[in-house]
Amino acid sequence: MTWNSTMSSGYSSLEEDSEEYFFTARTSFFKKPTGKVTDSKDVEKEREVRTEFSREEIQQKIDQYNSLTRDYLKMTLNPTGVYTGFVKVMMDLRRPVTVRGGQRAAGGATMGEAFYLPRGVINTLHISSENTVKQVIMALLKKFTVADNPAKYALYKRCRRDEQVYVCKLADVEKPLFLRLVAGPDLDTLSFVLREQQTGEVMWDAFSIPELRNFLRILDKEEQEQKEAIIRRYEVCRQRLQEAMMAVGSPS
């Protein structure tokens, strides 16, 4: 089973916690740069120098951001000093996810089903400057009705500088909208990607029973394919040896 691959981008809101969202016809997220990449702000240096701004500075940056954005996903500064806006997150998941299903088990608990989300699916979230990376991850999983433990996933930032692409994991307490504001609306300068945690060691306890069973099926399939490949290789060797023996034993 796979998720509907026509879902190229989505919209949801952390501000309103709404269950309604829509999918647009956009199919490209990381567009290729046209011509020479313009000199843009270095997000890392910006964060090292400044992590907080005055209300006037925030308003200036928001006005500059809104003047540069090419869509209607603009930022707004509220009277409280909190600003809201949009971030796009590409789903780049290699393993199946457990999706909440409508069927119920004998004990009354909702049964989950294992799905593969197509890589490249994009969701647009409406968030505030107070929302953290952890909250964004939880909102994405909720929007796709994923029942997995949020700790299994991490949000990465992808930056392009001097024709080189850099990917860095974000801490749970970082504020994605602040990074978006500092970097500007250009997705080549900064974009967000949701991936599995790269810990170097698989935490099997974090997976559900349907996921583990699906992994076993994949392993069984790969094992059978390897067996068949080995058998074919030895059959070819055996055939060549038999042909060589027949050639040596035949009269000249």
Tab-separated table of C-alpha atoms in Angstrom:
chain	number	residue	atom	x	y	z
A	1	MET	CA	0.000	0.000	0.000
A	2	THR	CA	1.198	3.482	-0.752
A	3	TRP	CA	-0.073	6.961	0.001
A	4	ASN	CA	-1.807	8.801	-2.818
A	5	SER	CA	1.170	10.091	-4.823
A	6	THR	CA	-0.865	12.951	-6.278
A	7	MET	CA	-0.535	14.818	-2.988
A	8	SER	CA	2.190	17.182	-4.116
A	9	SER	CA	1.734	19.862	-1.497
A	10	GLY	CA	-0.495	20.501	1.470
A	11	TYR	CA	-1.616	23.302	3.741
A	12	SER	CA	-2.320	23.126	7.414
A	13	SER	CA	-2.210	25.464	10.361
A	14	LEU	CA	-0.655	25.182	13.785
A	15	GLU	CA	-2.250	28.490	14.698
A	16	GLU	CA	-5.825	27.309	14.254
A	17	ASP	CA	-5.225	23.579	14.790
A	18	SER	CA	-7.653	22.981	11.941
A	19	GLU	CA	-8.234	19.584	10.401
A	20	GLU	CA	-9.010	21.133	7.036
A	21	TYR	CA	-6.307	21.399	4.435
A	22	PHE	CA	-6.056	21.393	0.672
A	23	PHE	CA	-3.629	20.116	-1.906
A	24	THR	CA	-2.555	22.229	-4.836
A	25	ALA	CA	-1.264	21.296	-8.236
A	26	ARG	CA	2.298	22.307	-7.448
A	27	THR	CA	4.687	19.464	-8.120
A	28	SER	CA	8.071	21.114	-7.668
A	29	PHE	CA	9.563	22.151	-4.355
A	30	PHE	CA	13.327	22.367	-4.730
A	31	LYS	CA	13.549	24.183	-8.019
A	32	LYS	CA	16.864	24.329	-9.812
A	33	PRO	CA	18.587	27.696	-9.733
A	34	THR	CA	18.407	29.640	-12.959
A	35	GLY	CA	21.760	31.068	-13.856
A	36	LYS	CA	24.168	32.162	-11.162
A	37	VAL	CA	22.991	31.845	-7.594
A	38	THR	CA	22.588	35.295	-6.069
A	39	ASP	CA	24.508	36.238	-2.969
A	40	SER	CA	22.205	35.460	-0.040
A	41	LYS	CA	22.452	35.520	3.731
A	42	ASP	CA	24.333	32.749	5.437
A	43	VAL	CA	21.816	31.261	7.842
A	44	GLU	CA	24.438	29.846	10.171
A	45	LYS	CA	26.311	33.141	10.471
A	46	GLU	CA	23.052	34.998	10.959
A	47	ARG	CA	22.094	32.712	13.826
A	48	GLU	CA	25.510	33.027	15.423
A	49	VAL	CA	25.367	36.817	15.363
A	50	ARG	CA	21.706	37.450	16.172
A	51	THR	CA	19.026	35.200	17.588
A	52	GLU	CA	16.614	37.913	18.698
A	53	PHE	CA	15.408	41.134	17.109
A	54	SER	CA	13.480	44.142	18.288
A	55	ARG	CA	9.885	44.633	17.170
A	56	GLU	CA	10.992	47.283	14.667
A	57	GLU	CA	13.655	44.997	13.203
A	58	ILE	CA	11.176	42.137	12.932
A	59	GLN	CA	8.703	44.388	11.115
A	60	GLN	CA	11.418	45.480	8.699
A	61	LYS	CA	12.419	41.889	7.991
A	62	ILE	CA	8.792	40.859	7.507
A	63	ASP	CA	8.197	43.729	5.077
A	64	GLN	CA	11.323	42.738	3.157
A	65	TYR	CA	10.280	39.074	3.185
A	66	ASN	CA	6.776	39.857	1.899
A	67	SER	CA	8.177	42.046	-0.873
A	68	LEU	CA	10.397	39.195	-2.095
A	69	THR	CA	7.954	36.289	-1.874
A	70	ARG	CA	6.367	35.250	-5.161
A	71	ASP	CA	3.289	33.600	-3.702
A	72	TYR	CA	0.607	34.547	-1.204
A	73	LEU	CA	2.328	32.842	1.726
A	74	LYS	CA	3.271	36.023	3.564
A	75	MET	CA	4.183	36.727	7.179
A	76	THR	CA	2.179	38.847	9.609
A	77	LEU	CA	3.310	40.560	12.815
A	78	ASN	CA	0.723	40.458	15.590
A	79	PRO	CA	0.299	43.180	18.260
A	80	THR	CA	1.791	40.795	20.829
A	81	GLY	CA	5.082	40.701	18.936
A	82	VAL	CA	4.524	37.128	17.757
A	83	TYR	CA	4.559	36.771	13.980
A	84	THR	CA	2.941	34.085	11.863
A	85	GLY	CA	3.761	32.699	8.460
A	86	PHE	CA	4.205	29.595	6.360
A	87	VAL	CA	6.898	26.944	6.009
A	88	LYS	CA	7.071	24.204	3.393
A	89	VAL	CA	8.359	20.809	4.462
A	90	MET	CA	9.280	18.020	2.078
A	91	MET	CA	8.609	14.483	3.330
A	92	ASP	CA	11.677	12.342	2.616
A	93	LEU	CA	10.883	9.119	4.453
A	94	ARG	CA	12.586	5.891	3.388
A	95	ARG	CA	10.798	3.515	5.759
A	96	PRO	CA	7.067	2.785	6.001
A	97	VAL	CA	4.961	4.761	8.455
A	98	THR	CA	2.102	3.516	10.617
A	99	VAL	CA	-1.132	5.269	9.684
A	100	ARG	CA	-4.181	5.231	11.922
A	101	GLY	CA	-6.868	3.064	10.340
A	102	GLY	CA	-10.602	2.905	10.779
A	103	GLN	CA	-10.649	-0.731	11.893
A	104	ARG	CA	-10.648	-1.600	15.552
A	105	ALA	CA	-9.058	-4.539	17.285
A	106	ALA	CA	-10.791	-6.861	19.729
A	107	GLY	CA	-9.898	-4.641	22.684
A	108	GLY	CA	-11.407	-1.579	21.013
A	109	ALA	CA	-8.074	0.040	20.091
A	110	THR	CA	-7.694	1.496	16.608
A	111	MET	CA	-5.505	-0.661	14.373
A	112	GLY	CA	-2.684	0.898	12.401
A	113	GLU	CA	-1.593	0.100	8.865
A	114	ALA	CA	1.899	0.370	7.383
A	115	PHE	CA	2.227	2.674	4.381
A	116	TYR	CA	5.025	4.060	2.264
A	117	LEU	CA	4.725	7.829	1.833
A	118	PRO	CA	6.040	8.835	-1.591
A	119	ARG	CA	9.283	10.736	-1.235
A	120	GLY	CA	8.880	14.365	-2.227
A	121	VAL	CA	5.390	14.912	-0.829
A	122	ILE	CA	5.200	18.516	0.405
A	123	ASN	CA	3.117	20.025	3.187
A	124	THR	CA	2.704	23.736	3.829
A	125	LEU	CA	2.225	24.569	7.496
A	126	HIS	CA	0.916	27.830	8.938
A	127	ILE	CA	2.893	28.371	12.132
A	128	SER	CA	3.963	31.113	14.511
A	129	SER	CA	7.360	32.321	15.612
A	130	GLU	CA	6.812	30.479	18.903
A	131	ASN	CA	6.414	27.030	17.333
A	132	THR	CA	9.422	24.763	17.727
A	133	VAL	CA	10.853	22.071	15.469
A	134	LYS	CA	9.312	19.407	17.714
A	135	GLN	CA	5.858	20.963	17.335
A	136	VAL	CA	6.246	21.162	13.564
A	137	ILE	CA	7.144	17.461	13.408
A	138	MET	CA	4.116	16.553	15.518
A	139	ALA	CA	1.857	18.690	13.315
A	140	LEU	CA	3.124	16.981	10.154
A	141	LEU	CA	2.576	13.507	11.580
A	142	LYS	CA	-0.904	14.484	12.745
A	143	LYS	CA	-1.799	15.893	9.327
A	144	PHE	CA	-0.865	12.613	7.653
A	145	THR	CA	-2.505	10.617	10.511
A	146	VAL	CA	0.837	8.975	11.294
A	147	ALA	CA	0.713	7.137	14.616
A	148	ASP	CA	4.477	6.665	14.984
A	149	ASN	CA	6.503	8.113	17.821
A	150	PRO	CA	7.604	11.658	16.814
A	151	ALA	CA	11.032	10.913	18.316
A	152	LYS	CA	11.687	8.655	15.312
A	153	TYR	CA	11.780	11.704	13.017
A	154	ALA	CA	13.895	14.805	12.670
A	155	LEU	CA	13.578	18.068	10.766
A	156	TYR	CA	16.524	19.014	8.598
A	157	LYS	CA	17.389	22.289	6.941
A	158	ARG	CA	18.766	22.249	3.436
A	159	CYS	CA	20.907	25.197	2.316
A	160	ARG	CA	22.524	25.946	-1.021
A	161	ARG	CA	25.663	28.065	-1.070
A	162	ASP	CA	28.229	28.427	-3.865
A	163	GLU	CA	26.548	25.642	-5.877
A	164	GLN	CA	26.932	23.283	-2.895
A	165	VAL	CA	24.025	21.779	-0.951
A	166	TYR	CA	24.330	21.417	2.818
A	167	VAL	CA	21.929	19.427	5.020
A	168	CYS	CA	21.889	19.911	8.794
A	169	LYS	CA	19.660	18.466	11.496
A	170	LEU	CA	17.724	21.036	13.533
A	171	ALA	CA	17.404	20.865	17.306
A	172	ASP	CA	13.932	20.288	18.756
A	173	VAL	CA	13.857	23.750	20.356
A	174	GLU	CA	14.754	25.731	17.227
A	175	LYS	CA	12.121	27.952	15.597
A	176	PRO	CA	11.594	27.159	11.884
A	177	LEU	CA	9.726	30.388	11.136
A	178	PHE	CA	12.609	32.437	12.533
A	179	LEU	CA	15.007	30.599	10.222
A	180	ARG	CA	12.613	31.203	7.327
A	181	LEU	CA	12.424	34.922	8.124
A	182	VAL	CA	16.194	35.319	8.382
A	183	ALA	CA	16.900	33.363	5.191
A	184	GLY	CA	14.123	34.945	3.137
A	185	PRO	CA	11.594	33.176	0.903
A	186	ASP	CA	14.126	31.673	-1.529
A	187	LEU	CA	13.914	27.864	-1.203
A	188	ASP	CA	17.395	27.466	-2.652
A	189	THR	CA	18.746	29.440	0.291
A	190	LEU	CA	16.811	27.437	2.881
A	191	SER	CA	14.275	24.632	2.784
A	192	PHE	CA	13.030	22.071	5.304
A	193	VAL	CA	13.002	18.263	5.004
A	194	LEU	CA	11.449	15.662	7.314
A	195	ARG	CA	13.501	12.476	7.602
A	196	GLU	CA	13.994	9.569	9.930
A	197	GLN	CA	16.430	10.027	12.789
A	198	GLN	CA	19.991	9.222	11.726
A	199	THR	CA	21.323	7.772	14.968
A	200	GLY	CA	23.537	5.104	13.433
A	201	GLU	CA	21.684	2.416	15.397
A	202	VAL	CA	18.133	1.274	14.726
A	203	MET	CA	15.833	1.709	17.729
A	204	TRP	CA	13.563	-1.290	17.171
A	205	ASP	CA	11.530	-0.540	20.290
A	206	ALA	CA	10.249	2.630	18.604
A	207	PHE	CA	8.552	0.657	15.816
A	208	SER	CA	5.069	-0.814	15.932
A	209	ILE	CA	4.175	-4.454	15.266
A	210	PRO	CA	2.859	-3.756	11.706
A	211	GLU	CA	6.099	-1.953	10.877
A	212	LEU	CA	8.266	-4.791	12.190
A	213	ARG	CA	6.220	-7.347	10.271
A	214	ASN	CA	6.621	-5.278	7.134
A	215	PHE	CA	10.393	-5.169	7.685
A	216	LEU	CA	10.412	-8.965	8.003
A	217	ARG	CA	8.573	-9.293	4.694
A	218	ILE	CA	11.111	-7.021	3.040
A	219	LEU	CA	13.994	-9.014	4.513
A	220	ASP	CA	12.434	-12.303	3.348
A	221	LYS	CA	12.064	-10.905	-0.159
A	222	GLU	CA	15.661	-9.660	-0.254
A	223	GLU	CA	16.913	-12.993	1.104
A	224	GLN	CA	15.051	-14.919	-1.596
A	225	GLU	CA	16.418	-12.629	-4.301
A	226	GLN	CA	19.966	-13.157	-3.013
A	227	LYS	CA	19.478	-16.945	-2.972
A	228	GLU	CA	18.216	-16.939	-6.542
A	229	ALA	CA	21.138	-14.787	-7.684
A	230	ILE	CA	23.659	-17.162	-6.050
A	231	ILE	CA	21.979	-20.221	-7.591
A	232	ARG	CA	22.051	-18.626	-11.043
A	233	ARG	CA	25.739	-17.772	-10.687
A	234	TYR	CA	26.681	-21.334	-9.700
A	235	GLU	CA	24.544	-22.781	-12.487
A	236	VAL	CA	26.464	-20.684	-15.006
A	237	CYS	CA	29.798	-21.871	-13.529
A	238	ARG	CA	28.646	-25.495	-13.583
A	239	GLN	CA	27.556	-25.200	-17.206
A	240	ARG	CA	30.890	-23.706	-18.255
A	241	LEU	CA	32.838	-26.440	-16.434
A	242	GLN	CA	30.766	-29.141	-18.113
A	243	GLU	CA	31.345	-27.552	-21.514
A	244	ALA	CA	35.089	-27.405	-20.819
A	245	MET	CA	35.165	-31.067	-19.762
A	246	MET	CA	33.312	-32.100	-22.885
A	247	ALA	CA	35.720	-30.123	-25.061
A	248	VAL	CA	38.764	-31.774	-23.422
A	249	GLY	CA	37.318	-35.273	-23.576
A	250	SER	CA	36.143	-35.117	-27.193
A	251	PRO	CA	38.479	-36.596	-29.900
A	252	SER	CA	40.365	-34.045	-32.019
